[in-house]
Short mmCIF file of C-alpha atoms in Angstrom, two decimals:
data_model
loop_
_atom_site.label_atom_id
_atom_site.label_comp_id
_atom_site.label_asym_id
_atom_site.label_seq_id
_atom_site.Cartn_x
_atom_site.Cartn_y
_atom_site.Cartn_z
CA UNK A 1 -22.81 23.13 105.85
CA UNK A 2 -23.50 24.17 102.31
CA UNK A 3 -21.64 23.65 99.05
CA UNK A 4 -20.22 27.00 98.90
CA UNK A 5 -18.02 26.24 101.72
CA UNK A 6 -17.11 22.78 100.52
CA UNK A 7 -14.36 22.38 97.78
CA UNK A 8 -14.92 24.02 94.75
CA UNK A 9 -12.79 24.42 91.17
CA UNK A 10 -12.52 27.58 89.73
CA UNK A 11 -11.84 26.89 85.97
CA UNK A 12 -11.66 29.94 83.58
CA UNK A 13 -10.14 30.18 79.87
CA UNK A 14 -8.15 33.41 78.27
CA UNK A 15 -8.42 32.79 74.60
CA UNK A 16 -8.17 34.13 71.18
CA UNK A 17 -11.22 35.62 70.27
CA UNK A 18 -15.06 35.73 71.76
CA UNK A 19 -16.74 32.85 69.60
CA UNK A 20 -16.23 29.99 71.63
CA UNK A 21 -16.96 27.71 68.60
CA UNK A 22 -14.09 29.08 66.77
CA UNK A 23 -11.76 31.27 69.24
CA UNK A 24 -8.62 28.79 71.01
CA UNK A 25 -6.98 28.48 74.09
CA UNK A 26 -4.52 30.71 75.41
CA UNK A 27 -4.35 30.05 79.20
CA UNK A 28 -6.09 27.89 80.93
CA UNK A 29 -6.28 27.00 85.13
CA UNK A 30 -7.95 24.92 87.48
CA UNK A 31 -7.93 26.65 90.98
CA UNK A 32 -8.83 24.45 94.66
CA UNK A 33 -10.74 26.82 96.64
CA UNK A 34 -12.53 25.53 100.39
CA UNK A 35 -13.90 28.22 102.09
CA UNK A 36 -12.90 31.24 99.80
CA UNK A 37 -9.21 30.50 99.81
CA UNK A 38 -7.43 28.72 97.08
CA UNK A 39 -5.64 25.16 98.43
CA UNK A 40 -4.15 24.47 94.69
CA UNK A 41 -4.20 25.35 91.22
CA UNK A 42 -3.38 24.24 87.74
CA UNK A 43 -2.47 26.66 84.78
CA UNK A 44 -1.11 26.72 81.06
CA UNK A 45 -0.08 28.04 78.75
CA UNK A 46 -1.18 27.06 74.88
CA UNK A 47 0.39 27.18 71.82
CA UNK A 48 -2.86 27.80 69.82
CA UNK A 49 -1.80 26.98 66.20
CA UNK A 50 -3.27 30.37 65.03
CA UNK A 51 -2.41 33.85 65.71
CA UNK A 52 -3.51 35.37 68.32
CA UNK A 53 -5.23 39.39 67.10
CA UNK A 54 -3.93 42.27 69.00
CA UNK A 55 -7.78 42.82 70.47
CA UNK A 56 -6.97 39.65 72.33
CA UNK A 57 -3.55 40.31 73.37
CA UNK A 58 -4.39 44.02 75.02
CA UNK A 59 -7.20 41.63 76.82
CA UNK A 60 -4.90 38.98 78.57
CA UNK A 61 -1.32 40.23 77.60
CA UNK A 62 -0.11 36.90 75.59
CA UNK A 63 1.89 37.78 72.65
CA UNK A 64 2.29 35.61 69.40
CA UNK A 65 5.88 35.13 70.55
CA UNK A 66 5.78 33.94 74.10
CA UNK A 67 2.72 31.81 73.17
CA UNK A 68 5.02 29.87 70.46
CA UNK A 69 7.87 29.97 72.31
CA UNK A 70 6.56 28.61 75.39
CA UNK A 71 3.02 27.70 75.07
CA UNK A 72 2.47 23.38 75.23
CA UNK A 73 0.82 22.28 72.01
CA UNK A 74 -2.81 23.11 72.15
CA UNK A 75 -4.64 19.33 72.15
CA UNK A 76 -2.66 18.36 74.73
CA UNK A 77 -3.58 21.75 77.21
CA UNK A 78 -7.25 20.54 76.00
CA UNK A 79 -6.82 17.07 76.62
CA UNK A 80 -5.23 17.72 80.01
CA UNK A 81 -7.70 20.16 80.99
CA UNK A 82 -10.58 18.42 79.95
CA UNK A 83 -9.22 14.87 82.19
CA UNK A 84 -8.55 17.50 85.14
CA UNK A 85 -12.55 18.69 84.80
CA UNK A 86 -13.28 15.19 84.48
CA UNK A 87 -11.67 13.56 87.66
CA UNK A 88 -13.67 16.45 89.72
CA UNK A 89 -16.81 15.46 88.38
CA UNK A 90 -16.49 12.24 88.52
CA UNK A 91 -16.02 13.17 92.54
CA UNK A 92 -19.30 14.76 92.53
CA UNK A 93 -16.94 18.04 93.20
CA UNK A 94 -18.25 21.59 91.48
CA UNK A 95 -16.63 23.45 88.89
CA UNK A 96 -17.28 27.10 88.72
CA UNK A 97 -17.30 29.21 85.86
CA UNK A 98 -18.49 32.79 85.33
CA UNK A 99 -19.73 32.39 82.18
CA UNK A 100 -19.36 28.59 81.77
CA UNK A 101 -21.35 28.40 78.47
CA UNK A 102 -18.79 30.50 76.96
CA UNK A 103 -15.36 28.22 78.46
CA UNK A 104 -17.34 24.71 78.23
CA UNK A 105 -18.18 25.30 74.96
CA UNK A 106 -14.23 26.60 73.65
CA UNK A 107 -13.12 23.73 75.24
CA UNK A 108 -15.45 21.25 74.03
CA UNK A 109 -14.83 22.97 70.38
CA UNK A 110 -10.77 22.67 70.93
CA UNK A 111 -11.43 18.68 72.19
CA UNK A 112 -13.41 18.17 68.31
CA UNK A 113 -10.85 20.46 66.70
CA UNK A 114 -7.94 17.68 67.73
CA UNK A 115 -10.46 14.86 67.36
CA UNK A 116 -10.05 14.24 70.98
CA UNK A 117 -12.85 12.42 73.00
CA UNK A 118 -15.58 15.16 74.47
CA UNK A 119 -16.37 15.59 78.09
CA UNK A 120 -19.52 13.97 77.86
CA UNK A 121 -17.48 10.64 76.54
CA UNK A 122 -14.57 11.01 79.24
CA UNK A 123 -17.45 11.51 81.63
CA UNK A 124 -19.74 9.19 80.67
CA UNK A 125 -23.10 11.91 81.51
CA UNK A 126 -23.19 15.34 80.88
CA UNK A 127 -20.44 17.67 82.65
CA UNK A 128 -21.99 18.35 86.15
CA UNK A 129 -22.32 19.95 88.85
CA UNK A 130 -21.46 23.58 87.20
CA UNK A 131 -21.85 26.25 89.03
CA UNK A 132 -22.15 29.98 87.04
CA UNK A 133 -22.08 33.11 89.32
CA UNK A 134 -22.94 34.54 85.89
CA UNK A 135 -26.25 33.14 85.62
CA UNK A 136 -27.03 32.35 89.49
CA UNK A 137 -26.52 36.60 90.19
CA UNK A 138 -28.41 37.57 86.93
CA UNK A 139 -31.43 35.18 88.17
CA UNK A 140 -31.31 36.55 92.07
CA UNK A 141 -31.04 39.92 92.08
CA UNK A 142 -32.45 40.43 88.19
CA UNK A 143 -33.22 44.21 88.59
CA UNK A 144 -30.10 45.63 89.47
CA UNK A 145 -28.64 48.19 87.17
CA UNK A 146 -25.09 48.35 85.62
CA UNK A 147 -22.62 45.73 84.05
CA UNK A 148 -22.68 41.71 85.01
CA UNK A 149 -19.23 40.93 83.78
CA UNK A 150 -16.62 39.94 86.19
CA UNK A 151 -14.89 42.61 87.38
CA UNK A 152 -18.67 44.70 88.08
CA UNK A 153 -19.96 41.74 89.71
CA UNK A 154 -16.79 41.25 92.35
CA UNK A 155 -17.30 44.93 93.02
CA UNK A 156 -21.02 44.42 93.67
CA UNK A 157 -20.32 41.51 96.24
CA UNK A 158 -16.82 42.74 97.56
CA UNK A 159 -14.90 39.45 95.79
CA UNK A 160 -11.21 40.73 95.03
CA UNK A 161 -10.07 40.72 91.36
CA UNK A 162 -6.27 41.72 91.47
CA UNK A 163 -5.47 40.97 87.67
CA UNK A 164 -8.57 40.22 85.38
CA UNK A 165 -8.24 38.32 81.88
CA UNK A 166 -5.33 36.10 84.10
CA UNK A 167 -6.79 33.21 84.08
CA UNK A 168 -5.81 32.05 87.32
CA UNK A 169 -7.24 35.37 89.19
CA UNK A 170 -10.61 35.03 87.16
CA UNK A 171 -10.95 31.43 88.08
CA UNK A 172 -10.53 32.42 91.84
CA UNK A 173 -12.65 35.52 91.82
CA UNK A 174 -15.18 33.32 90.14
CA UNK A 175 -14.95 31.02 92.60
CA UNK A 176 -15.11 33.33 95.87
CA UNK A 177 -17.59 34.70 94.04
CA UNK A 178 -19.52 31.58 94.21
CA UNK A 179 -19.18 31.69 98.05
CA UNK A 180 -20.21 35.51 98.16
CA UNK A 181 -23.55 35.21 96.26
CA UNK A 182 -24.42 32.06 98.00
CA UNK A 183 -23.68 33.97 101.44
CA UNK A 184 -26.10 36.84 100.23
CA UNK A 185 -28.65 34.78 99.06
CA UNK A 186 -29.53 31.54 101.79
CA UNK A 187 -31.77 30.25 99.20
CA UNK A 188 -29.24 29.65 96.99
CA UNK A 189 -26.57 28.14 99.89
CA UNK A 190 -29.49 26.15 100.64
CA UNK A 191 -29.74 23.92 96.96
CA UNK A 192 -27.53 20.76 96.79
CA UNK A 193 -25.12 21.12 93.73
CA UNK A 194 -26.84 18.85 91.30
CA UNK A 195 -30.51 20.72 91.97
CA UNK A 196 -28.07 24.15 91.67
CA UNK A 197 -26.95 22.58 88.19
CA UNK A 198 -30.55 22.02 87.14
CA UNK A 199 -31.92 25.46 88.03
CA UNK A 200 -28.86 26.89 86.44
CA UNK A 201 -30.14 25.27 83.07
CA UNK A 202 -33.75 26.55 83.65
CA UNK A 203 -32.27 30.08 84.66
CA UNK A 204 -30.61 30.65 81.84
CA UNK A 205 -33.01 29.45 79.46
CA UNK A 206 -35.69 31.81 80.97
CA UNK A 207 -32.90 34.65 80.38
CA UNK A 208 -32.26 33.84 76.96
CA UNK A 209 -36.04 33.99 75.94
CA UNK A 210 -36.48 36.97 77.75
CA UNK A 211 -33.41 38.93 75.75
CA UNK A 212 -34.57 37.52 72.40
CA UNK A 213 -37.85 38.86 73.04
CA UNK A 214 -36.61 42.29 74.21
CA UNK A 215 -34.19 42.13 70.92
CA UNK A 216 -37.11 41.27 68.35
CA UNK A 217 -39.40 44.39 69.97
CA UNK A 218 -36.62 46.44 69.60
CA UNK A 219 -36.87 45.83 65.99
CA UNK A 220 -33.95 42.33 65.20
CA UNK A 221 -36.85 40.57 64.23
CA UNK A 222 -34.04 37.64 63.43
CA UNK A 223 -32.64 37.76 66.54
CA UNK A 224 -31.86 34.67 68.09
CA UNK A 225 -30.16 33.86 71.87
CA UNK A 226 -28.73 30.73 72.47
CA UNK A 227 -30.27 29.55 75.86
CA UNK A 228 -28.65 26.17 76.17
CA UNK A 229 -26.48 25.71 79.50
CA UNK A 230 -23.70 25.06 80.56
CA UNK A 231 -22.84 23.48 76.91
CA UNK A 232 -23.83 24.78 73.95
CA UNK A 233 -23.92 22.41 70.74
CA UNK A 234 -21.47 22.58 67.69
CA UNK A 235 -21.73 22.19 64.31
CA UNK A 236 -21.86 18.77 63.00
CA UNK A 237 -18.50 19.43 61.08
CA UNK A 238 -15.53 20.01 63.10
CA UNK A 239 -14.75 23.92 63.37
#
């Protein structure tokens, strides 16, 4: 049948800032999705301890003052999130992510921030299946001009986005957009979710040597891209 028409979990993060080492959870949801529709979903809203810049705000419209006043207490949105990753997983069930090297690695970063145990310990292996329309569209169709963020890449496959930087309409359009890339490309339908997983890690890789490159011979001879997927590592001190 394929995976792309099996369940999947969209999962996507709005946060306070765009290092995920260091930025914290705003909202967070877990969206159900079988055959391009959504059968449940999960969301929150954090508390995240700091303030959250106006840059962020104008992004995914959470003030300081509705975050405080109603926002849960940010290690327990990451603790709840990461079990609710977990128990898929564990189920051999997908979580999609556009981007997931960027959300995996906030989260993972929030779960050492509380001193909370990491997905790898709740899980037991690394986090997987994972499945990144991010890095599975930039690998297939690698010559096409324009943007690859969300909101271009929806438009390029005809995925709705109603409301993007909501977290629980970017984890859906992530996920439908799952379904859309893998119904463009039978290839990709065609891979089982854990070989998916493992291409993912070679895709990106191959990306990230190939922008370094590019970046050094356009003179950042220091330049240096991070091709580790889905998870990047953190520091050995807790950010």
């Amino acid at each position: 049948m394929g995976w792309h028409r099996e369940l999947l979990i969209g999962f996507d993060l709005e946060t306070t800032g765009t290092d995920p080492r260091e930025a914290r959870i705003v909202t967070a949801a877990v969206i159900e999705v079988r055959g391009g529709q959504p059968i449940g979903r999960r969301e929150w809203l954090a508390d995240p301890g700091v303030e959250i810049p106006a840059e962020a705000v104008a992004v995914h419209g959470i003030s300081n003052e509705r975050a405080a006043a109603e926002g849960s207490p940010a290690d327990q949105v990451a603790d709840t999130v990461a079990d609710v990753l977990v128990a898929y997983w564990r189920t051999g069930v997908p979580v999609v992510a556009y981007n997931a090297a960027f959300d995996l690695t906030l989260l993972s970063a929030e779960l050492r921030r509380y001193g909370l145990p990491s997905l790898m310990e709740r899980l037991g292996i690394d986090p997987a299946p994972v499945i990144d329309p991010y890095t599975i569209d930039r690998w297939a169709d690698r010559y096409r001009r324009g943007k690859r963020n969300l909101e271009a890449v929806c438009t390029e496959y005809g995925v709705p986005l109603d409301s993007a930087h909501d977290a629980s309409a970017d984890a859906l359009a992530a996920a439908r957009l799952a379904c859309a890339i893998a119904g463009r490309h039978p290839k990709i339908a065609a891979l089982g979710p854990a070989e998916l997983h493992r291409r993912q890690i070679e895709w990106y890789a191959e990306w990230a040597a190939d922008f370094q490159s590019f970046l050094r011979r356009k003179g950042d001879a220091a330049a240096v891209v991070d091709g580790t997927w889905p998870l990047r590592e953190l520091a050995d001190e807790p950010v």
